[in-house]
PDB file of C-alpha atoms and ligand atoms in Angstrom:
ATOM      1  CA  MET A   1     -15.245   2.352   6.731  1.00  0.00           C
ATOM      2  CA  LEU A   2     -11.568   2.530   5.901  1.00  0.00           C
ATOM      3  CA  GLU A   3      -9.207   5.132   7.218  1.00  0.00           C
ATOM      4  CA  LEU A   4      -6.282   6.482   5.241  1.00  0.00           C
ATOM      5  CA  ARG A   5      -3.156   4.945   6.718  1.00  0.00           C
ATOM      6  CA  ASN A   6      -0.578   7.297   8.166  1.00  0.00           C
ATOM      7  CA  LEU A   7       2.643   7.667   6.232  1.00  0.00           C
ATOM      8  CA  PRO A   8       5.288   5.384   7.772  1.00  0.00           C
ATOM      9  CA  PHE A   9       7.876   8.218   7.511  1.00  0.00           C
ATOM     10  CA  ASP A  10       8.256  11.962   8.000  1.00  0.00           C
ATOM     11  CA  PRO A  11       7.304  13.582   4.662  1.00  0.00           C
ATOM     12  CA  ASN A  12       9.672  16.481   5.403  1.00  0.00           C
ATOM     13  CA  SER A  13      12.692  14.232   5.093  1.00  0.00           C
ATOM     14  CA  ASN A  14      12.001  11.348   2.716  1.00  0.00           C
ATOM     15  CA  ALA A  15      14.754  10.560   0.215  1.00  0.00           C
ATOM     16  CA  VAL A  16      12.394   9.536  -2.604  1.00  0.00           C
ATOM     17  CA  VAL A  17       9.496  11.988  -2.438  1.00  0.00           C
ATOM     18  CA  SER A  18       9.284  15.657  -1.452  1.00  0.00           C
ATOM     19  CA  LYS A  19       6.831  17.047   1.086  1.00  0.00           C
ATOM     20  CA  GLU A  20       4.805  18.608  -1.727  1.00  0.00           C
ATOM     21  CA  ALA A  21       4.646  15.328  -3.649  1.00  0.00           C
ATOM     22  CA  CYS A  22       3.546  13.519  -0.465  1.00  0.00           C
ATOM     23  CA  ASP A  23       0.880  16.113   0.260  1.00  0.00           C
ATOM     24  CA  TYR A  24      -0.680  15.449  -3.142  1.00  0.00           C
ATOM     25  CA  HIS A  25       0.042  11.740  -3.460  1.00  0.00           C
ATOM     26  CA  HIS A  26      -0.924  10.661   0.061  1.00  0.00           C
ATOM     27  CA  GLY A  27      -3.197  13.528   1.103  1.00  0.00           C
ATOM     28  CA  LYS A  28      -5.180  13.773  -2.142  1.00  0.00           C
ATOM     29  CA  HIS A  29      -4.734  10.746  -4.448  1.00  0.00           C
ATOM     30  CA  HIS A  30      -4.549   8.042  -1.765  1.00  0.00           C
ATOM     31  CA  GLN A  31      -7.213   9.796   0.327  1.00  0.00           C
ATOM     32  CA  THR A  32      -9.533   9.926  -2.696  1.00  0.00           C
ATOM     33  CA  TYR A  33      -9.289   6.154  -3.214  1.00  0.00           C
ATOM     34  CA  VAL A  34     -10.199   5.694   0.479  1.00  0.00           C
ATOM     35  CA  ASN A  35     -13.124   8.135   0.156  1.00  0.00           C
ATOM     36  CA  ASN A  36     -14.389   6.466  -3.025  1.00  0.00           C
ATOM     37  CA  TYR A  37     -14.156   3.043  -1.372  1.00  0.00           C
ATOM     38  CA  ASN A  38     -16.134   4.262   1.643  1.00  0.00           C
ATOM     39  CA  ASN A  39     -18.797   5.900  -0.522  1.00  0.00           C
ATOM     40  CA  LEU A  40     -19.178   2.744  -2.619  1.00  0.00           C
ATOM     41  CA  THR A  41     -19.473   0.361   0.349  1.00  0.00           C
ATOM     42  CA  LYS A  42     -21.436   2.389   2.911  1.00  0.00           C
ATOM     43  CA  ASP A  43     -24.995   1.198   3.537  1.00  0.00           C
ATOM     44  CA  SER A  44     -24.129  -2.133   1.879  1.00  0.00           C
ATOM     45  CA  GLU A  45     -23.156  -5.551   3.218  1.00  0.00           C
ATOM     46  CA  LEU A  46     -19.568  -4.592   2.352  1.00  0.00           C
ATOM     47  CA  ALA A  47     -19.475  -1.710   4.848  1.00  0.00           C
ATOM     48  CA  ASN A  48     -17.747  -3.874   7.480  1.00  0.00           C
ATOM     49  CA  ALA A  49     -16.060  -6.340   5.128  1.00  0.00           C
ATOM     50  CA  SER A  50     -12.285  -6.571   5.095  1.00  0.00           C
ATOM     51  CA  LEU A  51     -10.412  -4.668   2.425  1.00  0.00           C
ATOM     52  CA  TYR A  52      -8.625  -7.931   1.566  1.00  0.00           C
ATOM     53  CA  ASP A  53     -11.933  -9.666   0.793  1.00  0.00           C
ATOM     54  CA  VAL A  54     -13.464  -6.734  -1.088  1.00  0.00           C
ATOM     55  CA  ARG A  55     -10.337  -6.351  -3.239  1.00  0.00           C
ATOM     56  CA  GLY A  56     -10.546 -10.096  -3.954  1.00  0.00           C
ATOM     57  CA  SER A  57     -14.168 -10.162  -5.068  1.00  0.00           C
ATOM     58  CA  ALA A  58     -14.988  -6.705  -6.440  1.00  0.00           C
ATOM     59  CA  GLN A  59     -14.981  -5.697 -10.091  1.00  0.00           C
ATOM     60  CA  GLY A  60     -14.768  -2.413 -11.936  1.00  0.00           C
ATOM     61  CA  TRP A  61     -14.838   0.857 -10.046  1.00  0.00           C
ATOM     62  CA  LEU A  62     -14.971  -0.719  -6.565  1.00  0.00           C
ATOM     63  CA  PHE A  63     -12.047  -3.038  -7.388  1.00  0.00           C
ATOM     64  CA  ASN A  64     -10.051  -0.099  -8.747  1.00  0.00           C
ATOM     65  CA  ASN A  65     -10.481   1.914  -5.555  1.00  0.00           C
ATOM     66  CA  ALA A  66      -9.965  -1.039  -3.175  1.00  0.00           C
ATOM     67  CA  ALA A  67      -6.806  -2.112  -5.010  1.00  0.00           C
ATOM     68  CA  GLN A  68      -5.459   1.434  -5.173  1.00  0.00           C
ATOM     69  CA  VAL A  69      -5.855   1.780  -1.380  1.00  0.00           C
ATOM     70  CA  TYR A  70      -3.805  -1.406  -0.883  1.00  0.00           C
ATOM     71  CA  ASN A  71      -1.240  -0.599  -3.585  1.00  0.00           C
ATOM     72  CA  HIS A  72      -0.500   2.808  -2.058  1.00  0.00           C
ATOM     73  CA  ASP A  73      -0.442   1.417   1.505  1.00  0.00           C
ATOM     74  CA  PHE A  74       2.266  -0.988   0.361  1.00  0.00           C
ATOM     75  CA  TYR A  75       4.212   1.544  -1.718  1.00  0.00           C
ATOM     76  CA  TRP A  76       4.711   3.889   1.263  1.00  0.00           C
ATOM     77  CA  ASP A  77       6.297   1.066   3.261  1.00  0.00           C
ATOM     78  CA  CYS A  78       8.707   0.351   0.397  1.00  0.00           C
ATOM     79  CA  ILE A  79      10.110   3.904   0.577  1.00  0.00           C
ATOM     80  CA  ALA A  80       9.801   4.500   4.341  1.00  0.00           C
ATOM     81  CA  LYS A  81      13.565   4.448   4.903  1.00  0.00           C
ATOM     82  CA  LYS A  82      16.691   3.190   3.200  1.00  0.00           C
ATOM     83  CA  SER A  83      17.663  -0.161   4.702  1.00  0.00           C
ATOM     84  CA  ASP A  84      19.440  -3.419   3.866  1.00  0.00           C
ATOM     85  CA  LYS A  85      18.367  -6.769   2.434  1.00  0.00           C
ATOM     86  CA  SER A  86      18.367  -9.931   4.506  1.00  0.00           C
ATOM     87  CA  SER A  87      20.934 -12.491   3.363  1.00  0.00           C
ATOM     88  CA  GLU A  88      18.054 -14.813   2.327  1.00  0.00           C
ATOM     89  CA  LEU A  89      16.516 -12.185   0.040  1.00  0.00           C
ATOM     90  CA  GLU A  90      19.907 -11.210  -1.357  1.00  0.00           C
ATOM     91  CA  ALA A  91      20.577 -14.853  -2.254  1.00  0.00           C
ATOM     92  CA  ALA A  92      17.121 -15.307  -3.835  1.00  0.00           C
ATOM     93  CA  LEU A  93      17.512 -12.158  -5.980  1.00  0.00           C
ATOM     94  CA  LYS A  94      20.914 -13.380  -7.163  1.00  0.00           C
ATOM     95  CA  SER A  95      19.607 -16.819  -8.026  1.00  0.00           C
ATOM     96  CA  ASP A  96      16.344 -15.739  -9.725  1.00  0.00           C
ATOM     97  CA  PHE A  97      17.664 -12.764 -11.774  1.00  0.00           C
ATOM     98  CA  LYS A  98      20.780 -12.013 -13.800  1.00  0.00           C
ATOM     99  CA  ASP A  99      20.732  -8.353 -12.745  1.00  0.00           C
ATOM    100  CA  PHE A 100      17.721  -7.555 -10.601  1.00  0.00           C
ATOM    101  CA  LYS A 101      18.203  -3.778 -10.491  1.00  0.00           C
ATOM    102  CA  ALA A 102      18.553  -3.455 -14.270  1.00  0.00           C
ATOM    103  CA  GLU A 103      15.579  -5.743 -14.927  1.00  0.00           C
ATOM    104  CA  PHE A 104      13.327  -4.041 -12.375  1.00  0.00           C
ATOM    105  CA  ILE A 105      14.141  -0.526 -13.593  1.00  0.00           C
ATOM    106  CA  ASN A 106      13.805  -1.568 -17.225  1.00  0.00           C
ATOM    107  CA  SER A 107      10.403  -3.089 -16.521  1.00  0.00           C
ATOM    108  CA  ALA A 108       9.204   0.090 -14.753  1.00  0.00           C
ATOM    109  CA  THR A 109      10.663   2.396 -17.416  1.00  0.00           C
ATOM    110  CA  THR A 110       8.956   0.587 -20.267  1.00  0.00           C
ATOM    111  CA  LEU A 111       5.550   0.170 -18.605  1.00  0.00           C
ATOM    112  CA  PHE A 112       3.266   2.088 -20.976  1.00  0.00           C
ATOM    113  CA  GLY A 113       0.862   4.518 -19.315  1.00  0.00           C
ATOM    114  CA  ALA A 114      -0.243   4.355 -15.683  1.00  0.00           C
ATOM    115  CA  GLY A 115       0.594   1.362 -13.512  1.00  0.00           C
ATOM    116  CA  TRP A 116       2.860  -0.377 -11.058  1.00  0.00           C
ATOM    117  CA  THR A 117       6.026  -2.480 -11.140  1.00  0.00           C
ATOM    118  CA  TRP A 118       6.282  -5.255  -8.560  1.00  0.00           C
ATOM    119  CA  LEU A 119       8.695  -7.803  -7.198  1.00  0.00           C
ATOM    120  CA  VAL A 120       6.549 -10.773  -6.217  1.00  0.00           C
ATOM    121  CA  TYR A 121       6.965 -14.212  -4.689  1.00  0.00           C
ATOM    122  CA  ASN A 122       5.276 -17.000  -6.609  1.00  0.00           C
ATOM    123  CA  PRO A 123       4.109 -19.618  -4.049  1.00  0.00           C
ATOM    124  CA  ASN A 124       3.723 -22.249  -6.804  1.00  0.00           C
ATOM    125  CA  THR A 125       7.349 -22.117  -7.912  1.00  0.00           C
ATOM    126  CA  SER A 126       8.956 -20.588  -4.779  1.00  0.00           C
ATOM    127  CA  LYS A 127      10.643 -18.101  -7.154  1.00  0.00           C
ATOM    128  CA  LEU A 128      10.775 -14.318  -7.350  1.00  0.00           C
ATOM    129  CA  GLU A 129       9.323 -12.550 -10.402  1.00  0.00           C
ATOM    130  CA  ILE A 130       9.011  -8.988 -11.713  1.00  0.00           C
ATOM    131  CA  LYS A 131       5.510  -8.005 -12.817  1.00  0.00           C
ATOM    132  CA  ASN A 132       3.999  -4.889 -14.356  1.00  0.00           C
ATOM    133  CA  THR A 133       0.323  -4.123 -13.825  1.00  0.00           C
ATOM    134  CA  SER A 134      -1.786  -1.419 -15.466  1.00  0.00           C
ATOM    135  CA  ASN A 135      -3.880   1.142 -13.645  1.00  0.00           C
ATOM    136  CA  ALA A 136      -5.066  -0.382 -10.328  1.00  0.00           C
ATOM    137  CA  ALA A 137      -4.376  -4.046 -11.033  1.00  0.00           C
ATOM    138  CA  THR A 138      -2.490  -6.043  -8.419  1.00  0.00           C
ATOM    139  CA  PRO A 139      -0.707  -9.399  -8.881  1.00  0.00           C
ATOM    140  CA  VAL A 140      -2.438 -10.644  -5.712  1.00  0.00           C
ATOM    141  CA  THR A 141      -5.352 -11.388  -8.083  1.00  0.00           C
ATOM    142  CA  ASP A 142      -3.095 -13.957  -9.809  1.00  0.00           C
ATOM    143  CA  GLY A 143      -2.015 -15.593  -6.556  1.00  0.00           C
ATOM    144  CA  LEU A 144       1.328 -13.782  -6.335  1.00  0.00           C
ATOM    145  CA  VAL A 145       2.615 -12.221  -3.113  1.00  0.00           C
ATOM    146  CA  PRO A 146       3.924  -8.621  -3.383  1.00  0.00           C
ATOM    147  CA  LEU A 147       7.337  -7.905  -1.876  1.00  0.00           C
ATOM    148  CA  LEU A 148       8.340  -4.577  -3.465  1.00  0.00           C
ATOM    149  CA  LEU A 149       6.332  -2.010  -5.374  1.00  0.00           C
ATOM    150  CA  VAL A 150       6.966   1.183  -7.270  1.00  0.00           C
ATOM    151  CA  ASP A 151       4.207   3.529  -8.396  1.00  0.00           C
ATOM    152  CA  VAL A 152       4.762   4.612 -11.991  1.00  0.00           C
ATOM    153  CA  TRP A 153       1.589   6.624 -12.442  1.00  0.00           C
ATOM    154  CA  GLU A 154       2.702  10.122 -13.518  1.00  0.00           C
ATOM    155  CA  HIS A 155       1.243  11.529 -10.293  1.00  0.00           C
ATOM    156  CA  ALA A 156       3.984   9.622  -8.415  1.00  0.00           C
ATOM    157  CA  TYR A 157       6.857  11.548  -9.999  1.00  0.00           C
ATOM    158  CA  TYR A 158       5.612  14.562 -11.947  1.00  0.00           C
ATOM    159  CA  ILE A 159       5.894  17.049  -9.069  1.00  0.00           C
ATOM    160  CA  ASP A 160       9.497  16.104  -8.219  1.00  0.00           C
ATOM    161  CA  SER A 161      10.924  14.823 -11.506  1.00  0.00           C
ATOM    162  CA  ARG A 162       8.504  16.173 -14.135  1.00  0.00           C
ATOM    163  CA  ASN A 163       8.529  13.777 -17.095  1.00  0.00           C
ATOM    164  CA  ALA A 164      11.774  12.013 -16.077  1.00  0.00           C
ATOM    165  CA  ARG A 165      10.493   8.630 -14.937  1.00  0.00           C
ATOM    166  CA  PRO A 166      14.004   7.072 -15.030  1.00  0.00           C
ATOM    167  CA  ALA A 167      15.338   9.740 -12.609  1.00  0.00           C
ATOM    168  CA  TYR A 168      12.515   8.935 -10.172  1.00  0.00           C
ATOM    169  CA  LEU A 169      13.151   5.203 -10.534  1.00  0.00           C
ATOM    170  CA  GLU A 170      16.855   5.614  -9.820  1.00  0.00           C
ATOM    171  CA  LYS A 171      16.072   7.636  -6.671  1.00  0.00           C
ATOM    172  CA  PHE A 172      13.495   5.039  -5.674  1.00  0.00           C
ATOM    173  CA  TYR A 173      15.886   2.150  -6.178  1.00  0.00           C
ATOM    174  CA  GLU A 174      18.711   3.752  -4.216  1.00  0.00           C
ATOM    175  CA  ASN A 175      16.421   4.245  -1.200  1.00  0.00           C
ATOM    176  CA  ILE A 176      14.405   1.030  -1.010  1.00  0.00           C
ATOM    177  CA  ASN A 177      13.315  -0.096   2.430  1.00  0.00           C
ATOM    178  CA  TRP A 178      14.821  -3.565   1.928  1.00  0.00           C
ATOM    179  CA  ASP A 179      14.146  -4.411   5.541  1.00  0.00           C
ATOM    180  CA  PHE A 180      10.393  -4.247   4.805  1.00  0.00           C
ATOM    181  CA  VAL A 181      10.851  -6.251   1.587  1.00  0.00           C
ATOM    182  CA  SER A 182      12.914  -8.885   3.430  1.00  0.00           C
ATOM    183  CA  VAL A 183      10.227  -9.326   6.097  1.00  0.00           C
ATOM    184  CA  ALA A 184       7.549  -9.569   3.378  1.00  0.00           C
ATOM    185  CA  TYR A 185       9.664 -12.285   1.705  1.00  0.00           C
ATOM    186  CA  GLU A 186       9.961 -14.251   4.955  1.00  0.00           C
ATOM    187  CA  TRP A 187       6.183 -14.091   5.496  1.00  0.00           C
ATOM    188  CA  ALA A 188       5.462 -14.906   1.855  1.00  0.00           C
ATOM    189  CA  LYS A 189       7.520 -18.098   2.072  1.00  0.00           C
ATOM    190  CA  LYS A 190       5.853 -19.081   5.346  1.00  0.00           C
ATOM    191  CA  GLU A 191       2.240 -18.061   4.760  1.00  0.00           C
ATOM    192  CA  GLY A 192       1.842 -17.419   1.002  1.00  0.00           C
ATOM    193  CA  LEU A 193      -1.146 -15.251   0.124  1.00  0.00           C
ATOM    194  CA  LYS A 194      -2.293 -15.251   3.745  1.00  0.00           C
ATOM    195  CA  SER A 195       0.582 -12.875   4.451  1.00  0.00           C
ATOM    196  CA  VAL A 196      -1.176 -10.291   2.238  1.00  0.00           C
ATOM    197  CA  LYS A 197      -4.315 -10.650   4.321  1.00  0.00           C
ATOM    198  CA  PHE A 198      -2.329 -10.246   7.565  1.00  0.00           C
ATOM    199  CA  TYR A 199      -0.732  -7.067   6.191  1.00  0.00           C
ATOM    200  CA  ILE A 200      -4.030  -5.527   5.081  1.00  0.00           C
ATOM    201  CA  ASP A 201      -5.905  -6.519   8.255  1.00  0.00           C
ATOM    202  CA  GLU A 202      -3.223  -4.946  10.409  1.00  0.00           C
ATOM    203  CA  LEU A 203      -3.533  -1.610   8.592  1.00  0.00           C
ATOM    204  CA  HIS A 204      -7.324  -1.739   8.279  1.00  0.00           C
ATOM    205  CA  PRO A 205      -8.667  -3.835  11.171  1.00  0.00           C
ATOM    206  CA  VAL A 206     -12.063  -5.424  10.855  1.00  0.00           C
ATOM    207  CA  ALA A 207     -14.129  -5.831  14.016  1.00  0.00           C
ATOM    208  CA  SER A 208     -14.110  -9.573  14.662  1.00  0.00           C
ATOM    209  CA  GLY A 209     -17.394 -11.269  15.416  1.00  0.00           C
ATOM    210  CA  CYS A 210     -19.215  -8.012  14.822  1.00  0.00           C
ATOM    211  CA  CYS A 211     -22.912  -8.445  15.301  1.00  0.00           C
ATOM    212  CA  GLY A 212     -24.164  -5.466  13.333  1.00  0.00           C
ATOM    213  CA  GLY A 213     -25.088  -3.559  16.468  1.00  0.00           C
ATOM    214  CA  GLY A 214     -26.744  -6.055  18.803  1.00  0.00           C
ATOM    215  CA  CYS A 215     -23.892  -7.122  21.065  1.00  0.00           C
ATOM    216  CA  GLY A 216     -22.719  -3.865  22.555  1.00  0.00           C
ATOM    217  CA  CYS A 217     -19.622  -3.601  20.378  1.00  0.00           C
ATOM    218  CA  SER A 218     -18.849  -0.257  18.847  1.00  0.00           C
ATOM    219  CA  HIS A 219     -20.403  -1.012  15.427  1.00  0.00           C
TER     220      HIS A 219
HETATM  221 MN1   MN B 301      -0.116   6.723  -6.827  1.00  0.00          MN
END
């Protein structure tokens, strides 16, 4: 069973999303992905599996819901508070992009339909890349480590900005929690994809060594 993570900020005073948008996006959309995941895995061998593993092996409807739980978990951290980049991340963005802000916003603006725009670390090249994914897809599937994420499904901006995706993206960009992104970058360089597992396991702990009920643990 997964639980919906708490928002890592006060929804009454977030610079990117209004309280009403949060109530729908976190309280209804994100909650629904958690509920769907729990309904799909209950009474199966996946009931106590880690979200990281299920997201890695599932297909179709279960993958979509597992990935959407993770994607939204990560998105909320990216907009938790406006903060600054580490000097290491600043240097990497300067060396791997001509104009990171313009390229990231352009990628998110031109993503057709529902999806996500990501800054990722590629452990094979040690470089940063911008990726778009459609619907629930996550670049973790391709071995890339997420550092920054913006939700460009219409439900992410329609309440606050109506159809104006660029206005939402500008507000998003000006209030990025670069501190979170910088820490993700540090971990990505050190641990690669394992850093994604650490992140997910911390938000959605799995009982270790769980016996299925015979050892007196709470499961
Ligand atoms: Mn969303």
